[in-house]
mmCIF file of C-alpha atoms in Angstrom:
data_model
loop_
_atom_site.group_PDB
_atom_site.id
_atom_site.type_symbol
_atom_site.label_atom_id
_atom_site.label_comp_id
_atom_site.label_asym_id
_atom_site.label_seq_id
_atom_site.Cartn_x
_atom_site.Cartn_y
_atom_site.Cartn_z
ATOM 1 C CA MET E 1 -89.852 -148.687 -84.399
ATOM 2 C CA ILE E 2 -90.895 -150.281 -81.096
ATOM 3 C CA LYS E 3 -93.489 -148.424 -79.019
ATOM 4 C CA ASP E 4 -92.740 -148.828 -75.323
ATOM 5 C CA ARG E 5 -95.806 -148.352 -73.123
ATOM 6 C CA GLY E 6 -93.771 -147.756 -69.951
ATOM 7 C CA ALA E 7 -95.357 -148.954 -66.708
ATOM 8 C CA MET E 8 -98.641 -149.814 -68.449
ATOM 9 C CA LYS E 9 -97.275 -153.128 -69.721
ATOM 10 C CA TRP E 10 -96.496 -154.357 -66.181
ATOM 11 C CA THR E 11 -99.757 -153.498 -64.409
ATOM 12 C CA SER E 12 -101.609 -156.505 -65.792
ATOM 13 C CA MET E 13 -99.083 -158.839 -64.144
ATOM 14 C CA MET E 14 -99.229 -157.177 -60.710
ATOM 15 C CA LEU E 15 -101.394 -158.232 -57.807
ATOM 16 C CA PRO E 16 -103.976 -155.741 -56.504
ATOM 17 C CA GLU E 17 -102.033 -155.546 -53.221
ATOM 18 C CA HIS E 18 -98.945 -154.441 -55.116
ATOM 19 C CA LEU E 19 -100.899 -151.777 -56.987
ATOM 20 C CA LEU E 20 -102.288 -150.402 -53.704
ATOM 21 C CA LEU E 21 -98.823 -150.282 -52.161
ATOM 22 C CA LEU E 22 -97.411 -148.533 -55.234
ATOM 23 C CA LYS E 23 -100.234 -145.984 -55.147
ATOM 24 C CA LYS E 24 -99.647 -145.329 -51.436
ATOM 25 C CA TRP E 25 -95.899 -144.999 -51.985
ATOM 26 C CA LYS E 26 -96.457 -142.539 -54.826
ATOM 27 C CA GLN E 27 -98.707 -140.389 -52.622
ATOM 28 C CA GLU E 28 -96.098 -140.368 -49.845
ATOM 29 C CA VAL E 29 -93.370 -139.310 -52.235
ATOM 30 C CA GLN E 30 -95.449 -136.543 -53.815
ATOM 31 C CA THR E 31 -96.824 -134.986 -50.611
ATOM 32 C CA GLU E 32 -94.846 -132.077 -49.287
ATOM 33 C CA PRO E 33 -94.427 -131.650 -45.547
ATOM 34 C CA PRO E 34 -95.553 -128.328 -44.080
ATOM 35 C CA ARG E 35 -92.979 -125.579 -44.140
ATOM 36 C CA GLU E 36 -90.856 -124.891 -41.106
ATOM 37 C CA ARG E 37 -92.278 -122.151 -38.920
ATOM 38 C CA ALA E 38 -90.245 -119.183 -37.746
ATOM 39 C CA GLU E 39 -89.559 -118.676 -34.061
ATOM 40 C CA TRP E 40 -91.925 -115.713 -33.814
ATOM 41 C CA GLU E 41 -94.721 -117.805 -35.363
ATOM 42 C CA LEU E 42 -94.185 -120.535 -32.783
ATOM 43 C CA GLU E 43 -94.188 -117.976 -29.951
ATOM 44 C CA GLU E 44 -97.433 -116.457 -31.207
ATOM 45 C CA LEU E 45 -99.010 -119.912 -31.460
ATOM 46 C CA GLN E 46 -97.852 -120.729 -27.929
ATOM 47 C CA GLN E 47 -99.366 -117.491 -26.583
ATOM 48 C CA THR E 48 -102.679 -118.226 -28.323
ATOM 49 C CA ILE E 49 -102.837 -121.761 -26.904
ATOM 50 C CA THR E 50 -101.843 -120.581 -23.406
ATOM 51 C CA ARG E 51 -104.480 -117.839 -23.474
ATOM 52 C CA ALA E 52 -107.161 -120.301 -24.585
ATOM 53 C CA LEU E 53 -106.193 -122.678 -21.768
ATOM 54 C CA ALA E 54 -106.174 -119.965 -19.094
ATOM 55 C CA GLN E 55 -109.470 -118.372 -20.152
ATOM 56 C CA ARG E 56 -111.189 -121.636 -21.193
ATOM 57 C CA ASN E 57 -111.994 -120.189 -24.620
ATOM 58 C CA TYR E 58 -113.082 -122.179 -27.668
ATOM 59 C CA ILE E 59 -110.091 -122.639 -29.968
ATOM 60 C CA MET E 60 -109.760 -123.860 -33.555
ATOM 61 C CA LEU E 61 -106.540 -125.783 -34.172
ATOM 62 C CA THR E 62 -105.068 -126.772 -37.522
ATOM 63 C CA ILE E 63 -103.209 -130.062 -37.181
ATOM 64 C CA TRP E 64 -100.813 -131.794 -39.604
ATOM 65 C CA GLU E 65 -102.194 -135.333 -39.642
ATOM 66 C CA GLU E 66 -101.356 -138.075 -42.125
ATOM 67 C CA ALA E 67 -100.044 -135.723 -44.826
ATOM 68 C CA ASN E 68 -103.106 -133.422 -44.585
ATOM 69 C CA PHE E 69 -104.188 -130.426 -42.594
ATOM 70 C CA VAL E 70 -107.152 -131.181 -40.311
ATOM 71 C CA GLN E 71 -109.059 -128.690 -38.162
ATOM 72 C CA TYR E 72 -110.382 -129.428 -34.697
ATOM 73 C CA GLY E 73 -112.338 -127.067 -32.498
ATOM 74 C CA GLY E 74 -112.873 -127.318 -28.761
ATOM 75 C CA ILE E 75 -111.769 -126.260 -25.305
ATOM 76 C CA ILE E 76 -108.315 -127.115 -24.009
ATOM 77 C CA LYS E 77 -108.656 -129.010 -20.719
ATOM 78 C CA GLU E 78 -105.013 -129.826 -19.987
ATOM 79 C CA MET E 79 -101.610 -129.200 -21.447
ATOM 80 C CA ASN E 80 -98.086 -130.409 -20.733
ATOM 81 C CA GLU E 81 -94.808 -130.000 -22.598
ATOM 82 C CA MET E 82 -95.623 -132.791 -25.085
ATOM 83 C CA GLU E 83 -99.367 -132.666 -25.801
ATOM 84 C CA LEU E 84 -102.663 -131.035 -25.005
ATOM 85 C CA LEU E 85 -106.076 -132.440 -24.224
ATOM 86 C CA LEU E 86 -108.757 -130.891 -26.455
ATOM 87 C CA GLU E 87 -112.406 -131.486 -25.580
ATOM 88 C CA THR E 88 -114.533 -131.286 -28.722
ATOM 89 C CA ILE E 89 -118.311 -131.558 -28.960
ATOM 90 C CA THR E 90 -118.216 -135.336 -29.374
ATOM 91 C CA THR E 91 -114.854 -136.568 -28.038
ATOM 92 C CA THR E 92 -111.706 -135.712 -26.155
ATOM 93 C CA LYS E 93 -108.516 -135.724 -28.231
ATOM 94 C CA HIS E 94 -104.869 -135.962 -27.246
ATOM 95 C CA ILE E 95 -102.939 -133.769 -29.698
ATOM 96 C CA ALA E 96 -99.138 -133.650 -29.811
ATOM 97 C CA LEU E 97 -97.898 -130.065 -29.750
ATOM 98 C CA LYS E 98 -95.397 -130.680 -32.544
ATOM 99 C CA TYR E 99 -98.258 -131.369 -35.000
ATOM 100 C CA ILE E 100 -100.193 -128.152 -34.275
ATOM 101 C CA TYR E 101 -99.699 -125.843 -37.229
ATOM 102 C CA ALA E 102 -102.063 -122.947 -36.498
ATOM 103 C CA GLY E 103 -104.733 -121.905 -34.061
ATOM 104 C CA TYR E 104 -107.161 -119.137 -33.266
ATOM 105 C CA ILE E 105 -109.506 -118.358 -30.405
ATOM 106 C CA GLU E 106 -113.198 -117.917 -31.132
ATOM 107 C CA VAL E 107 -115.024 -115.458 -28.915
ATOM 108 C CA ASP E 108 -118.854 -115.684 -28.981
ATOM 109 C CA GLY E 109 -118.885 -117.573 -32.276
ATOM 110 C CA ASN E 110 -116.679 -115.012 -34.032
ATOM 111 C CA SER E 111 -113.033 -115.569 -34.757
ATOM 112 C CA GLY E 112 -111.230 -113.323 -32.334
ATOM 113 C CA ILE E 113 -107.536 -113.606 -31.594
ATOM 114 C CA GLU E 114 -105.925 -115.206 -34.569
ATOM 115 C CA CYS E 115 -102.677 -117.049 -35.122
ATOM 116 C CA LYS E 116 -102.773 -118.433 -38.637
ATOM 117 C CA ILE E 117 -99.439 -119.428 -40.032
ATOM 118 C CA GLU E 118 -99.445 -119.890 -43.771
#
């Protein structure tokens, strides 16, 4: 009976660049995009962001970035229909609104008004 080792037998003949590309492709295929948010969740998120902009409150935003959730905290300086300008402690970031997944306003270091969508 012949024992087939599957993909193991081909890895020794591949270039390192090919292995890296295969690994990256496998990660892309296996990562799941975030779930679609309901309309009420989007409205609540919009109200939280608008309130933080109007009152110049510190806001924590959860962003979908490169197949991972990343959190940024700062004060929203500007906002238009496509993106917002978030001033963090070290930099100023342009964040597209379509990638914002959740957000909550922090009042005096405590999490206050919350809009977490999970």
